[in-house]
Coordinates of C-alpha atoms and ligand atoms in Angstrom, one line a residue:
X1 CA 62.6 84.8 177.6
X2 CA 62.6 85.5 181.2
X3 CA 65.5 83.6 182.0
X4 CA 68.3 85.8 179.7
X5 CA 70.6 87.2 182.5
X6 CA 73.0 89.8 181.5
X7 CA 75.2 88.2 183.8
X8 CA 75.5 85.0 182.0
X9 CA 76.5 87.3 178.7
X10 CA 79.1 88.5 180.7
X11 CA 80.4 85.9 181.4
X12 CA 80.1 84.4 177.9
X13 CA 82.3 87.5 176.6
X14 CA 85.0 88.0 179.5
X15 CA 85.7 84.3 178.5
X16 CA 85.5 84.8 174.7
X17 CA 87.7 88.2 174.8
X18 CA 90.4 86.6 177.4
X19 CA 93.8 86.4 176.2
X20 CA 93.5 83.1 176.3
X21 CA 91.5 82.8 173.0
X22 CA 94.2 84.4 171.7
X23 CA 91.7 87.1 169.4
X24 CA 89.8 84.0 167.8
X25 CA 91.6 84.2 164.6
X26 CA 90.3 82.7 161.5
X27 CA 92.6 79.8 161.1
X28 CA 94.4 80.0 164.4
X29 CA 94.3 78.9 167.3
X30 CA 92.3 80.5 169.2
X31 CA 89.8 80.5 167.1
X32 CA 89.2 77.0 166.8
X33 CA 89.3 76.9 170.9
X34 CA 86.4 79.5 170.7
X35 CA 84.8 77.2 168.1
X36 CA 85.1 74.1 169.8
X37 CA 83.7 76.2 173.4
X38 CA 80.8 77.3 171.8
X39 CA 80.0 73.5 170.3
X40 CA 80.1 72.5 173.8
X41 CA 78.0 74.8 175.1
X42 CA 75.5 74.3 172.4
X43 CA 76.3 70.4 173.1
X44 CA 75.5 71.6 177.1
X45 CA 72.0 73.0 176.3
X46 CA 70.4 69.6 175.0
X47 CA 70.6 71.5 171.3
X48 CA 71.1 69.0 168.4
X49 CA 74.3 69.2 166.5
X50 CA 73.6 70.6 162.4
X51 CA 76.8 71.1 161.3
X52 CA 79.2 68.2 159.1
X53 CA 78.5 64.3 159.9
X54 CA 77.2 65.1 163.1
X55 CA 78.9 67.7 164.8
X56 CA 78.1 71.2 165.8
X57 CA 81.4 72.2 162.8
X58 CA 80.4 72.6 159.7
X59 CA 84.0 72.9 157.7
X60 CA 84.7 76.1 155.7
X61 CA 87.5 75.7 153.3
X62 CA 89.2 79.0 152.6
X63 CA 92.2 80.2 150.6
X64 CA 94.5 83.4 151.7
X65 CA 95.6 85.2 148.3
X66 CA 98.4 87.7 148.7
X67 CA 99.3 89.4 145.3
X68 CA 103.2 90.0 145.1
X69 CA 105.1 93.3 144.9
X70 CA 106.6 92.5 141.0
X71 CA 103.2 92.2 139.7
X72 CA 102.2 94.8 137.0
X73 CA 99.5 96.4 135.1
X74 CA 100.0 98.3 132.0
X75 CA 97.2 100.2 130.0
X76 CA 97.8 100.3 126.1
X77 CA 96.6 103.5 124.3
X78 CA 96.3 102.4 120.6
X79 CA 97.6 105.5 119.6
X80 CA 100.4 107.2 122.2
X81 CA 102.7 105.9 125.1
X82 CA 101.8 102.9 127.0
X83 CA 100.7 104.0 130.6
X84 CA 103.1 102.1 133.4
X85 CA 101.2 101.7 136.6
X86 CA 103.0 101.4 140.2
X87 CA 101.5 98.6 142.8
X88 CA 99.4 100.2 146.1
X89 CA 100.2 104.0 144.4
X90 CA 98.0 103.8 141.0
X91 CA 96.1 100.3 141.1
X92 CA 95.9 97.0 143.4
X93 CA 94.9 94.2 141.9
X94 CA 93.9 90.7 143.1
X95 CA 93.8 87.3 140.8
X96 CA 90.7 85.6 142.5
X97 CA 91.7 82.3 140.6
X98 CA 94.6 81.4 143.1
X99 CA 96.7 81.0 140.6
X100 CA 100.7 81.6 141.6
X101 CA 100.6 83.7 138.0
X102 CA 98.2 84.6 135.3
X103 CA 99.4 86.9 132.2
X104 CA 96.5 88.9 131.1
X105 CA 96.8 90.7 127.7
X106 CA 93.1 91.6 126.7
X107 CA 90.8 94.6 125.0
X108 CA 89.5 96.9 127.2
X109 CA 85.6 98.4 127.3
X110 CA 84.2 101.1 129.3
X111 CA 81.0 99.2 131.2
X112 CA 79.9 102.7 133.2
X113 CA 78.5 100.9 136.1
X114 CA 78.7 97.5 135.0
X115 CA 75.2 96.4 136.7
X116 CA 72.3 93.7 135.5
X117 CA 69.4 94.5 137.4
X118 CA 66.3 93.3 136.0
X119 CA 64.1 94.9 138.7
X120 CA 65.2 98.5 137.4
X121 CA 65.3 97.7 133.7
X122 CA 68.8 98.4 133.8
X123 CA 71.2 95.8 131.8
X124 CA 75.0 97.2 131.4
X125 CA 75.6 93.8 129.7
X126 CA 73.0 93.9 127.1
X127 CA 74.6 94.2 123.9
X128 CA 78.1 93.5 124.4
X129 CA 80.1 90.5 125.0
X130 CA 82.2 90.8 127.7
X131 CA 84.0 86.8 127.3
X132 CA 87.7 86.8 128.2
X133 CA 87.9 91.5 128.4
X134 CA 89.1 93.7 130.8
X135 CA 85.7 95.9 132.1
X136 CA 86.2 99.2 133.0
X137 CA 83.8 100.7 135.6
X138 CA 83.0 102.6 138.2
X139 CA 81.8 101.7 141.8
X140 CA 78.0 102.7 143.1
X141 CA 75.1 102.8 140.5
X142 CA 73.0 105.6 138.5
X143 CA 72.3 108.7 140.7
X144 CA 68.6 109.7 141.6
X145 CA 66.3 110.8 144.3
X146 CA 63.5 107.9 143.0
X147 CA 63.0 105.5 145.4
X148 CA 61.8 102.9 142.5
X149 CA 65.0 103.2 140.6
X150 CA 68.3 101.6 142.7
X151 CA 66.3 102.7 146.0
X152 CA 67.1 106.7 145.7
X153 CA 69.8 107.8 147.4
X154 CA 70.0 104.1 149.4
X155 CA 73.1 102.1 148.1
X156 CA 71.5 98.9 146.7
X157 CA 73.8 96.0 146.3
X158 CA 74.1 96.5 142.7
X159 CA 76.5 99.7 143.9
X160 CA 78.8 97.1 145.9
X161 CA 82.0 96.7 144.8
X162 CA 81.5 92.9 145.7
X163 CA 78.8 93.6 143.2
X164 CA 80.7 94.4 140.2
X165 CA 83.4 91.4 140.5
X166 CA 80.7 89.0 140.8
X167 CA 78.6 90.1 137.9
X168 CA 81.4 90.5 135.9
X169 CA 83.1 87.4 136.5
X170 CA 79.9 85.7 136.0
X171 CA 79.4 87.3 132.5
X172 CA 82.5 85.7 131.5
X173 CA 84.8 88.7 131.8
X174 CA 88.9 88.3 132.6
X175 CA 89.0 91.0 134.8
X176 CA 87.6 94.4 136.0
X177 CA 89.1 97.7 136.8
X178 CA 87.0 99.9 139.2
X179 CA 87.8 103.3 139.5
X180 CA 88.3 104.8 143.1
X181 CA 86.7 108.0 143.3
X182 CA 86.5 109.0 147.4
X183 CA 83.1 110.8 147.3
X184 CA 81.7 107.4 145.3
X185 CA 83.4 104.8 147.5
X186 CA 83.1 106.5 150.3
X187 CA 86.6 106.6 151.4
X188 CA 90.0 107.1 150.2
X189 CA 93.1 105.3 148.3
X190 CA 94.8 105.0 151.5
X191 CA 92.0 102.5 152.5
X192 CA 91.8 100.4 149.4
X193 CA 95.5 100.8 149.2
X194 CA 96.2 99.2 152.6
X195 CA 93.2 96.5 152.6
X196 CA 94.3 95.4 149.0
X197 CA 97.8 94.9 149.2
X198 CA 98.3 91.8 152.1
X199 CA 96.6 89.0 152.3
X200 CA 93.0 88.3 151.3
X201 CA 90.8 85.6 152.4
X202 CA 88.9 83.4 149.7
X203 CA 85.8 80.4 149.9
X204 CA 88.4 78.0 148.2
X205 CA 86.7 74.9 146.1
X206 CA 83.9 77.3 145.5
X207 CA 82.4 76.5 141.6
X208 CA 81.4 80.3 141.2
X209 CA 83.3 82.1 138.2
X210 CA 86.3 84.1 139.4
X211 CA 88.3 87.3 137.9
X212 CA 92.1 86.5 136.7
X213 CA 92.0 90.8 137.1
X214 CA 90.1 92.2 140.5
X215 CA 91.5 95.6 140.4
X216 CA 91.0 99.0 141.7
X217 CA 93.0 102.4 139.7
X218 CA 93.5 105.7 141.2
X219 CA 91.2 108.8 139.4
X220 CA 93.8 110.3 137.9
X221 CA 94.9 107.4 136.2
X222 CA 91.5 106.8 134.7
X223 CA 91.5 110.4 133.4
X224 CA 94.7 109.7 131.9
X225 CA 93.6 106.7 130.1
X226 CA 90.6 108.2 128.8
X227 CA 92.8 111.1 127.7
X228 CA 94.8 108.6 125.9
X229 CA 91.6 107.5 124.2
X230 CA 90.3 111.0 123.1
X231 CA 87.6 110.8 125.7
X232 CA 86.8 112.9 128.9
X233 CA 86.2 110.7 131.8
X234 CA 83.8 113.2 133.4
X235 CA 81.5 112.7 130.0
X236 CA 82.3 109.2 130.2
X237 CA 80.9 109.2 134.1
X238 CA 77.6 111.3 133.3
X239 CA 76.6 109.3 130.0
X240 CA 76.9 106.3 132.3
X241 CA 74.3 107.5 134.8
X242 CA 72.1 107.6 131.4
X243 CA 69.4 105.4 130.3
X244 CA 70.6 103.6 127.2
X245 CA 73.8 104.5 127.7
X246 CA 75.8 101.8 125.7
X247 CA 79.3 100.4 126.8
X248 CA 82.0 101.3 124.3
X249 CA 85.1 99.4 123.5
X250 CA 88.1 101.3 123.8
X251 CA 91.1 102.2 121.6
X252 CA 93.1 100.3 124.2
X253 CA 94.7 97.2 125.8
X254 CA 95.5 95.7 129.6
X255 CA 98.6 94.1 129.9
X256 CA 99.5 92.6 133.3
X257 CA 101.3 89.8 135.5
X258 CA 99.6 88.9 138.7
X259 CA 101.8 87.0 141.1
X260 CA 100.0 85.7 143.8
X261 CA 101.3 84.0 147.1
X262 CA 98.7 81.3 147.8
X263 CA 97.6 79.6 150.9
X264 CA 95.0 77.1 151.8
X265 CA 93.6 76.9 155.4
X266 CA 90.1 76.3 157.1
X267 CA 88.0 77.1 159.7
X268 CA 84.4 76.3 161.5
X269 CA 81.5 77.5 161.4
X270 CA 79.7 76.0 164.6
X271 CA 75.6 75.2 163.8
X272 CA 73.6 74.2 166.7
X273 CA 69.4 72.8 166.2
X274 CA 66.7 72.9 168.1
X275 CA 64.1 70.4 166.0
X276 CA 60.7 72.3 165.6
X277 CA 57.6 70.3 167.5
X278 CA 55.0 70.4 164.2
X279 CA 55.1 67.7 162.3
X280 CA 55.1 69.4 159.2
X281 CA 56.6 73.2 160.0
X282 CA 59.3 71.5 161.8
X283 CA 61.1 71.0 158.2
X284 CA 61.0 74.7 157.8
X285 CA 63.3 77.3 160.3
X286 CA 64.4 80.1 161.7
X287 CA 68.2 80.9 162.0
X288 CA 70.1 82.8 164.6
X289 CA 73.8 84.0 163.5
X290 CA 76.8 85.7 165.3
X291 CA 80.6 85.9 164.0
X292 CA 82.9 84.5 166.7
X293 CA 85.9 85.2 165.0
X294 CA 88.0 88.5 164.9
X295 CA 91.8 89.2 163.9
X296 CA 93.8 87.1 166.3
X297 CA 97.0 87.5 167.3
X298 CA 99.6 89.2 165.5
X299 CA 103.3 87.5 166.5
X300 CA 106.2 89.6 166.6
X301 CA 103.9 92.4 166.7
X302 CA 105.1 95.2 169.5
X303 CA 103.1 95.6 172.6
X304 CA 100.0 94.1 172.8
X305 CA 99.4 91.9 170.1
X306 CA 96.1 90.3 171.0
X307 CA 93.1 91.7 169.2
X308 CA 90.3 90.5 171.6
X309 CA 87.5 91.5 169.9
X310 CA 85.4 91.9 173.4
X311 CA 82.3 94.0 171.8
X312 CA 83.2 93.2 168.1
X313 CA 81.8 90.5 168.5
X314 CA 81.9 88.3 171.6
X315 CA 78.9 90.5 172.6
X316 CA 77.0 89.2 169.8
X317 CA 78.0 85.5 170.7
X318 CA 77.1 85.9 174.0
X319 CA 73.6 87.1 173.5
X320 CA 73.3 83.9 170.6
X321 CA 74.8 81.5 173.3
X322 CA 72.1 83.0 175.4
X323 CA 69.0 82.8 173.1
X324 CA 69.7 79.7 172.5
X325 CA 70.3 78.1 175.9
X326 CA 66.6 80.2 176.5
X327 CA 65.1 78.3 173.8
X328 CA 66.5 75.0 175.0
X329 CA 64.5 75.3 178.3
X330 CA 61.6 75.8 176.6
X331 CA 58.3 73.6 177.6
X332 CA 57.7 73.4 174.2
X333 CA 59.8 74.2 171.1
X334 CA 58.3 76.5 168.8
X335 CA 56.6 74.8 165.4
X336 CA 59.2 75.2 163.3
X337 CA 63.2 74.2 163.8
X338 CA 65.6 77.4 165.1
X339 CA 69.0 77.2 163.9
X340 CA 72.0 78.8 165.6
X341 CA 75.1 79.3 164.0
X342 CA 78.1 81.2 164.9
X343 CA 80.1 82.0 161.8
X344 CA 83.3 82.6 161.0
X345 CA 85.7 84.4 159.1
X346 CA 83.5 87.6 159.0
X347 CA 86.6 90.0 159.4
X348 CA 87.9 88.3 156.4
X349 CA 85.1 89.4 154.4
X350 CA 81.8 87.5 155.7
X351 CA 82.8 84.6 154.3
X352 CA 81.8 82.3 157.0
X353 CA 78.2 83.0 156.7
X354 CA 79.0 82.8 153.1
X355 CA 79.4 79.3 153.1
X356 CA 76.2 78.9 155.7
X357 CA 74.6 80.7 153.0
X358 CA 75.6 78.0 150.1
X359 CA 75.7 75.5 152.3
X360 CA 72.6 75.9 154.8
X361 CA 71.3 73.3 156.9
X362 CA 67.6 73.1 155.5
X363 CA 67.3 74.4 151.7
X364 CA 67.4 78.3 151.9
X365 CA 63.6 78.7 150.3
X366 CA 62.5 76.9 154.0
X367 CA 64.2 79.5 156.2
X368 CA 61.7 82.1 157.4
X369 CA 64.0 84.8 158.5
X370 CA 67.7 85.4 159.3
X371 CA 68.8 87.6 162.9
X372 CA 72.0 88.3 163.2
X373 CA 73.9 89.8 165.9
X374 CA 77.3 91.7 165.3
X375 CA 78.9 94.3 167.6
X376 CA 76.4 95.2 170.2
X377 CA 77.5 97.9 173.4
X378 CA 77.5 97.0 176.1
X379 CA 76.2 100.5 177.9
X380 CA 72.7 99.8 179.9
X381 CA 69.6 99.8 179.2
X382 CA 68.5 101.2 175.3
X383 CA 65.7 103.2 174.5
X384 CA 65.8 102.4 170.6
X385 CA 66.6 99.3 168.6
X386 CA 68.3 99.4 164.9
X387 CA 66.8 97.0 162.5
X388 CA 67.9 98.5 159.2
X389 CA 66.4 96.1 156.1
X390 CA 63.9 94.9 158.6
X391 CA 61.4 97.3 156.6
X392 CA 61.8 95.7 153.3
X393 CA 60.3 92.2 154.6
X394 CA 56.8 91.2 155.0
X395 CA 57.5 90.4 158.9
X396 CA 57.7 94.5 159.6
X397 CA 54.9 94.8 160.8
X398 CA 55.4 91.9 163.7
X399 CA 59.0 94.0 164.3
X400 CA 57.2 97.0 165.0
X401 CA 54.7 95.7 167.3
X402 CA 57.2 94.0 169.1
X403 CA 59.5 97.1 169.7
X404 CA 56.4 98.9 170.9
X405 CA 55.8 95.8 173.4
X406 CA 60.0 96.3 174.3
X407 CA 59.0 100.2 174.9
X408 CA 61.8 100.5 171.8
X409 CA 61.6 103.2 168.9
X410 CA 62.9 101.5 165.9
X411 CA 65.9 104.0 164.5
X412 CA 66.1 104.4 160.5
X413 CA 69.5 103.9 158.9
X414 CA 71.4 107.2 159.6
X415 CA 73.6 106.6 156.1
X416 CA 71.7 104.1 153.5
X417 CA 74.4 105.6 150.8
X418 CA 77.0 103.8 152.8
X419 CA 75.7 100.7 151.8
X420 CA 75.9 99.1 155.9
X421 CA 73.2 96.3 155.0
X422 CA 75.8 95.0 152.4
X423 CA 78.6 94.7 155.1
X424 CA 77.4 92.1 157.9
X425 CA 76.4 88.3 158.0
X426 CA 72.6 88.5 157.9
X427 CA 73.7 89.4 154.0
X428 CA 75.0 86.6 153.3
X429 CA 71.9 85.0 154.2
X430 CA 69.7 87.7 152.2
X431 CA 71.6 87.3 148.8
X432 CA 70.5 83.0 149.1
X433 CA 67.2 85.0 149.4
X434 CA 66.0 84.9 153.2
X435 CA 64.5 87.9 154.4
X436 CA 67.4 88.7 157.0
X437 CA 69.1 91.3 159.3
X438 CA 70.6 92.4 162.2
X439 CA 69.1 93.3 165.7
X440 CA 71.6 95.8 167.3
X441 CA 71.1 98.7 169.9
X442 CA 70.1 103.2 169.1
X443 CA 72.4 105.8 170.5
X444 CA 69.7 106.4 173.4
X445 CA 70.2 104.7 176.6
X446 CA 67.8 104.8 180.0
X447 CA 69.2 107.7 182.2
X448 CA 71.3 109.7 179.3
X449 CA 71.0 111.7 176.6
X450 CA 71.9 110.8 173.1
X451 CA 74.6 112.8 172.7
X452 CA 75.9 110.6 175.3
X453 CA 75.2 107.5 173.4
X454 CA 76.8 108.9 170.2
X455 CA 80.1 110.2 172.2
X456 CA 80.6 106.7 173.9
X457 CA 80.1 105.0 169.6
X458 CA 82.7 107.3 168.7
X459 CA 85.2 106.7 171.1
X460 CA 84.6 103.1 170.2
X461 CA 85.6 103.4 167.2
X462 CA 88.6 106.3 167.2
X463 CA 89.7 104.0 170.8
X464 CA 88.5 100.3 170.4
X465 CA 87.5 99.8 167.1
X466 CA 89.3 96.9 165.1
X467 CA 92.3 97.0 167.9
X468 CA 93.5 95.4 170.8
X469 CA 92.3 97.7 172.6
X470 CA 88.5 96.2 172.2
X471 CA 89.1 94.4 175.9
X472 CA 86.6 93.2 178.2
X473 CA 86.2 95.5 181.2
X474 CA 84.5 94.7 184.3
X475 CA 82.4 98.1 184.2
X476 CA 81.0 96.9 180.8
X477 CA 76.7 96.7 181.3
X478 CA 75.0 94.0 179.5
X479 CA 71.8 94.7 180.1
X480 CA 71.2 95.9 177.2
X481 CA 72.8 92.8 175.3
X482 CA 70.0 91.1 177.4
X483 CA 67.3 93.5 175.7
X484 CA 68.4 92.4 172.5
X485 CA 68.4 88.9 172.9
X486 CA 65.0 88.9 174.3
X487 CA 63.5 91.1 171.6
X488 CA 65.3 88.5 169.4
X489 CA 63.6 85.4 170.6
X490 CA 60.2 86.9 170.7
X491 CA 60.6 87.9 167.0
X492 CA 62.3 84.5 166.3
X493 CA 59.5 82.4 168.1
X494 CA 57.0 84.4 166.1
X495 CA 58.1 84.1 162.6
X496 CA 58.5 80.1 164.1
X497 CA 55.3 79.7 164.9
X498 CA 53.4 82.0 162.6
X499 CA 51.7 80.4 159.6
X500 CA 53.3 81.5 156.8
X501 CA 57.1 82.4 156.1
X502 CA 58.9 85.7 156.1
X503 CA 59.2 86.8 152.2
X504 CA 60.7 90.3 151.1
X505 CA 58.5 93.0 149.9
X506 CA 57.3 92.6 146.1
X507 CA 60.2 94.5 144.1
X508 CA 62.5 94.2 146.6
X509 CA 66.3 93.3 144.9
X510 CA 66.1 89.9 146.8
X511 CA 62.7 88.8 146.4
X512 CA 63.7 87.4 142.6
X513 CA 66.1 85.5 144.1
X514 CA 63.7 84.1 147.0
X515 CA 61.1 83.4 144.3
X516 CA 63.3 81.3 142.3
X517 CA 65.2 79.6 145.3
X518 CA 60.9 79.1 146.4
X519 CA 60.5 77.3 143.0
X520 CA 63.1 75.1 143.8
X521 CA 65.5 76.3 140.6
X522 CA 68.3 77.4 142.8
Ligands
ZN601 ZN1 81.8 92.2 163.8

């Protein structure tokens, strides 16, 4: 642990961010140079390679999906005027099957919030079948302040838009509408306009169900429908926050034509080992994950067109590359194996860990505990730690006595409603059921305020954010990267040599899933 130098992460991300790499796009260039850079300096370390026949690249295929501007959706009031429905204005709409076109023409049935969650006694599904219909719901879950039902006020996965394809699609349905409400989504139709209407990235060769119909309408549109149907939407909203509220089918159809523009392409996820030294625990693991990709380069694109993605996230690969070249000096490895994999495609929707996920290298039930690193400042030396979801696992406790060793207070979630957990790579690993999350840095930093901390995090993201703009700059201060890469180790190289595995807290929405991957059905 004593040997992490900030300087060496610096010098991990100036190369990583340099033009050069070009913005390590997923399925460009540049990203499979910053791919093939970190294999080598895994390869460098003495680390074993755990990705495909040998290598440190384990192969994700993927699939780009762009749905086409003549596509249409049309709602069917049995009784009244068909409602016509204009692309990016009033709904976007993707076909997940990668199909060039698929007609739908199917009965529609108001799902409320279309969830299955055993662990709340909550089944949406339960008496209706949903086989080849068009489901019309709404984003988020059942509003309360009980911590034992969907977590309170905390946005549990079954909220996830993610969420309600999946489930759906899995149930057998042809396709969903959502209905975009800001205050529930938690922003506007300018954002689900603009990130569902180019191209979106797909696991491709993947045997999980998919919807023909992954839409989103505007409000207004819904009210119409339900209008249409002699219903009021805002009844229809309340009654599905009920218990034993009961979907109903509606006095209507969904008509559409989705033409897609479909691509196939790949990238790497890079998975480095270093084999445990027990004779037994060694079968088990620990995993470490960082994204290196970002959004690449844009040709034709005016001015600078090179999204260099110098905090998000070369920071986070730098501190990986770093834990693990600390763990490769090592006297002696710890009992069980660590794993470190730096992911990809995590900009196109986490779907590089998703694959690491399906595809890990030692059956997910043996993994102790995921870290994940995504997106850490570099701004000096932090006086608090963020380990949001780290509370909901049985290796807490060992968290908190570590932050205590680090002299760091452990800072709570400042919006669970917003559903964060649900949006980096350590969930990936969580939904396969390891106890997972990320490590990342407070707002307070050694010789400032907080305010201070919270202006610089907002000028990130108004100045840096997701742009080219997200450079390295020599006056960038890792040590703090450093903090969090040693505070990392010595919670990895505990839950590695401690004697039993990380599990999630009894009730907890993943521990079902652990449990049954345990049991070895999964
Ligand atoms: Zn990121």
């Amino acid at each position: 642990m004593a040997t992490v130098d900030p300087e060496r992460i610096r010098a991990q991300v100036r190369f990583l961010a340099s033009d050069l790499l070009e913005g390590r796009g997923t399925g460009q260039r540049g990203g499979d140079i910053a791919a093939e850079y970190i294999a080598t300096q895994f390869a460098l370390y003495g680390l074993k390679p755990a990705g495909d026949n040998g290598t440190f690249l384990q192969k994700v295929p993927l699939q780009g999906i762009a749905t086409q501007d003549n596509s249409t959706l049309t709602l069917l009031p049995n009784r009244g005027a068909p409602i016509d429905l204009n692309y990016r204005d009033d709904f976007v709409a993707m076909d997940e099957t990668g199909k060039q076109r698929d007609d739908i023409d199917a009965p529609l049935i108001w799902m409320g919030y279309g969830i299955d969650a055993p662990e709340y006694n909550w089944n949406d599904y339960q008496d209706v079948d949903v086989r080849g219909k068009v489901l019309l719901m709404l984003v988020n879950e059942p509003p309360s302040d009980d911590p034992r039902f969907f977590a309170g006020k905390a946005l549990t996965y079954y909220g996830r838009w993610t969420y309600k394809f999946e489930e759906a699609a899995r149930k057998g349905a042809a396709g969903v509408i959502l209905i975009h409400e800001t205050g529930m989504a938690s922003y506007g139709w300018n954002v689900v306009r603009s990130s569902w209407s180019g191209e979106r990235s797909y696991l491709r060769n993947e045997s999980a169900p998919k919807l023909a119909l992954a839409s989103w309408i505007q409000f207004d549109v819904a009210n119409k429908l339900a209008n249409a149907c002699g219903m009021d939407l805002d009844e229809m909203i309340a009654a599905a926050g009920q218990r034993g509220f009961k979907p109903i089918a509606l006095p209507a159809r969904v008509r559409a034509i989705i033409i897609s523009k479909v691509r196939a392409f790949e990238s790497n996820n890079v998975v480095a080992k270093l084999p445990g030294s027990d004779p037994k625990l060694k079968e088990q693991a620990v995993l470490y994950t960082a994204h290196y990709d970002h959004l690449g380069i844009v040709p034709g694109m005016a001015g600078d067109n090179i999204y260099n993605g110098a905090q998000d996230n070369a920071t986070g690969v730098g501190i990986l590359l770093e834990m693990a070249r600390a763990f490769a000096t090592a006297k002696q490895a710890p009992k069980r194996s660590v794993y470190f994999a730096s992911v990809t495609a995590e900009e196109q929707g986490l779907l590089g860990s998703e694959y690491l996920g399906k595809h890990p290298p030692v059956p997910a039930s043996d993994i102790s505990l995921a870290l994940n690193y995504d997106d850490v400042p570099p701004l000096g030396v932090p006086e608090e730690v963020n380990v949001a979801g780290a509370e909901r696992t049985t290796f807490y406790p060992a968290v908190e006595h570590m932050a205590k060793q680090f002299g760091l207070t452990i800072v709570p979630d400042a919006r669970p409603e917003a559903g964060h957990y649900y949006r980096s790579d350590h969930f990936s690993l969580a939904r396969v059921g390891v106890p997972a999350f990320s490590i990342d840095e407070g707002d307070k930093y050694r010789g400032h305020d907080r305010e201070w901390g919270v202006e610089q995090a907002e000028d990130y993201v108004a100045h840096r954010y997701h742009q080219p703009s997200d450079e390295y700059r020599p006056t960038m201060d890792f040590r703090g990267d450093a903090v969090m890469a040693r505070f990392g180790i010595a919670l990895g190289w505990q839950a590695a040599n401690q004697q039993s595995l990380a599990e999630w807290q009894p009730g907890d929405e993943f521990a079902r899933i652990r449990a049954t991957s345990q049991a070895g059905l999964h």
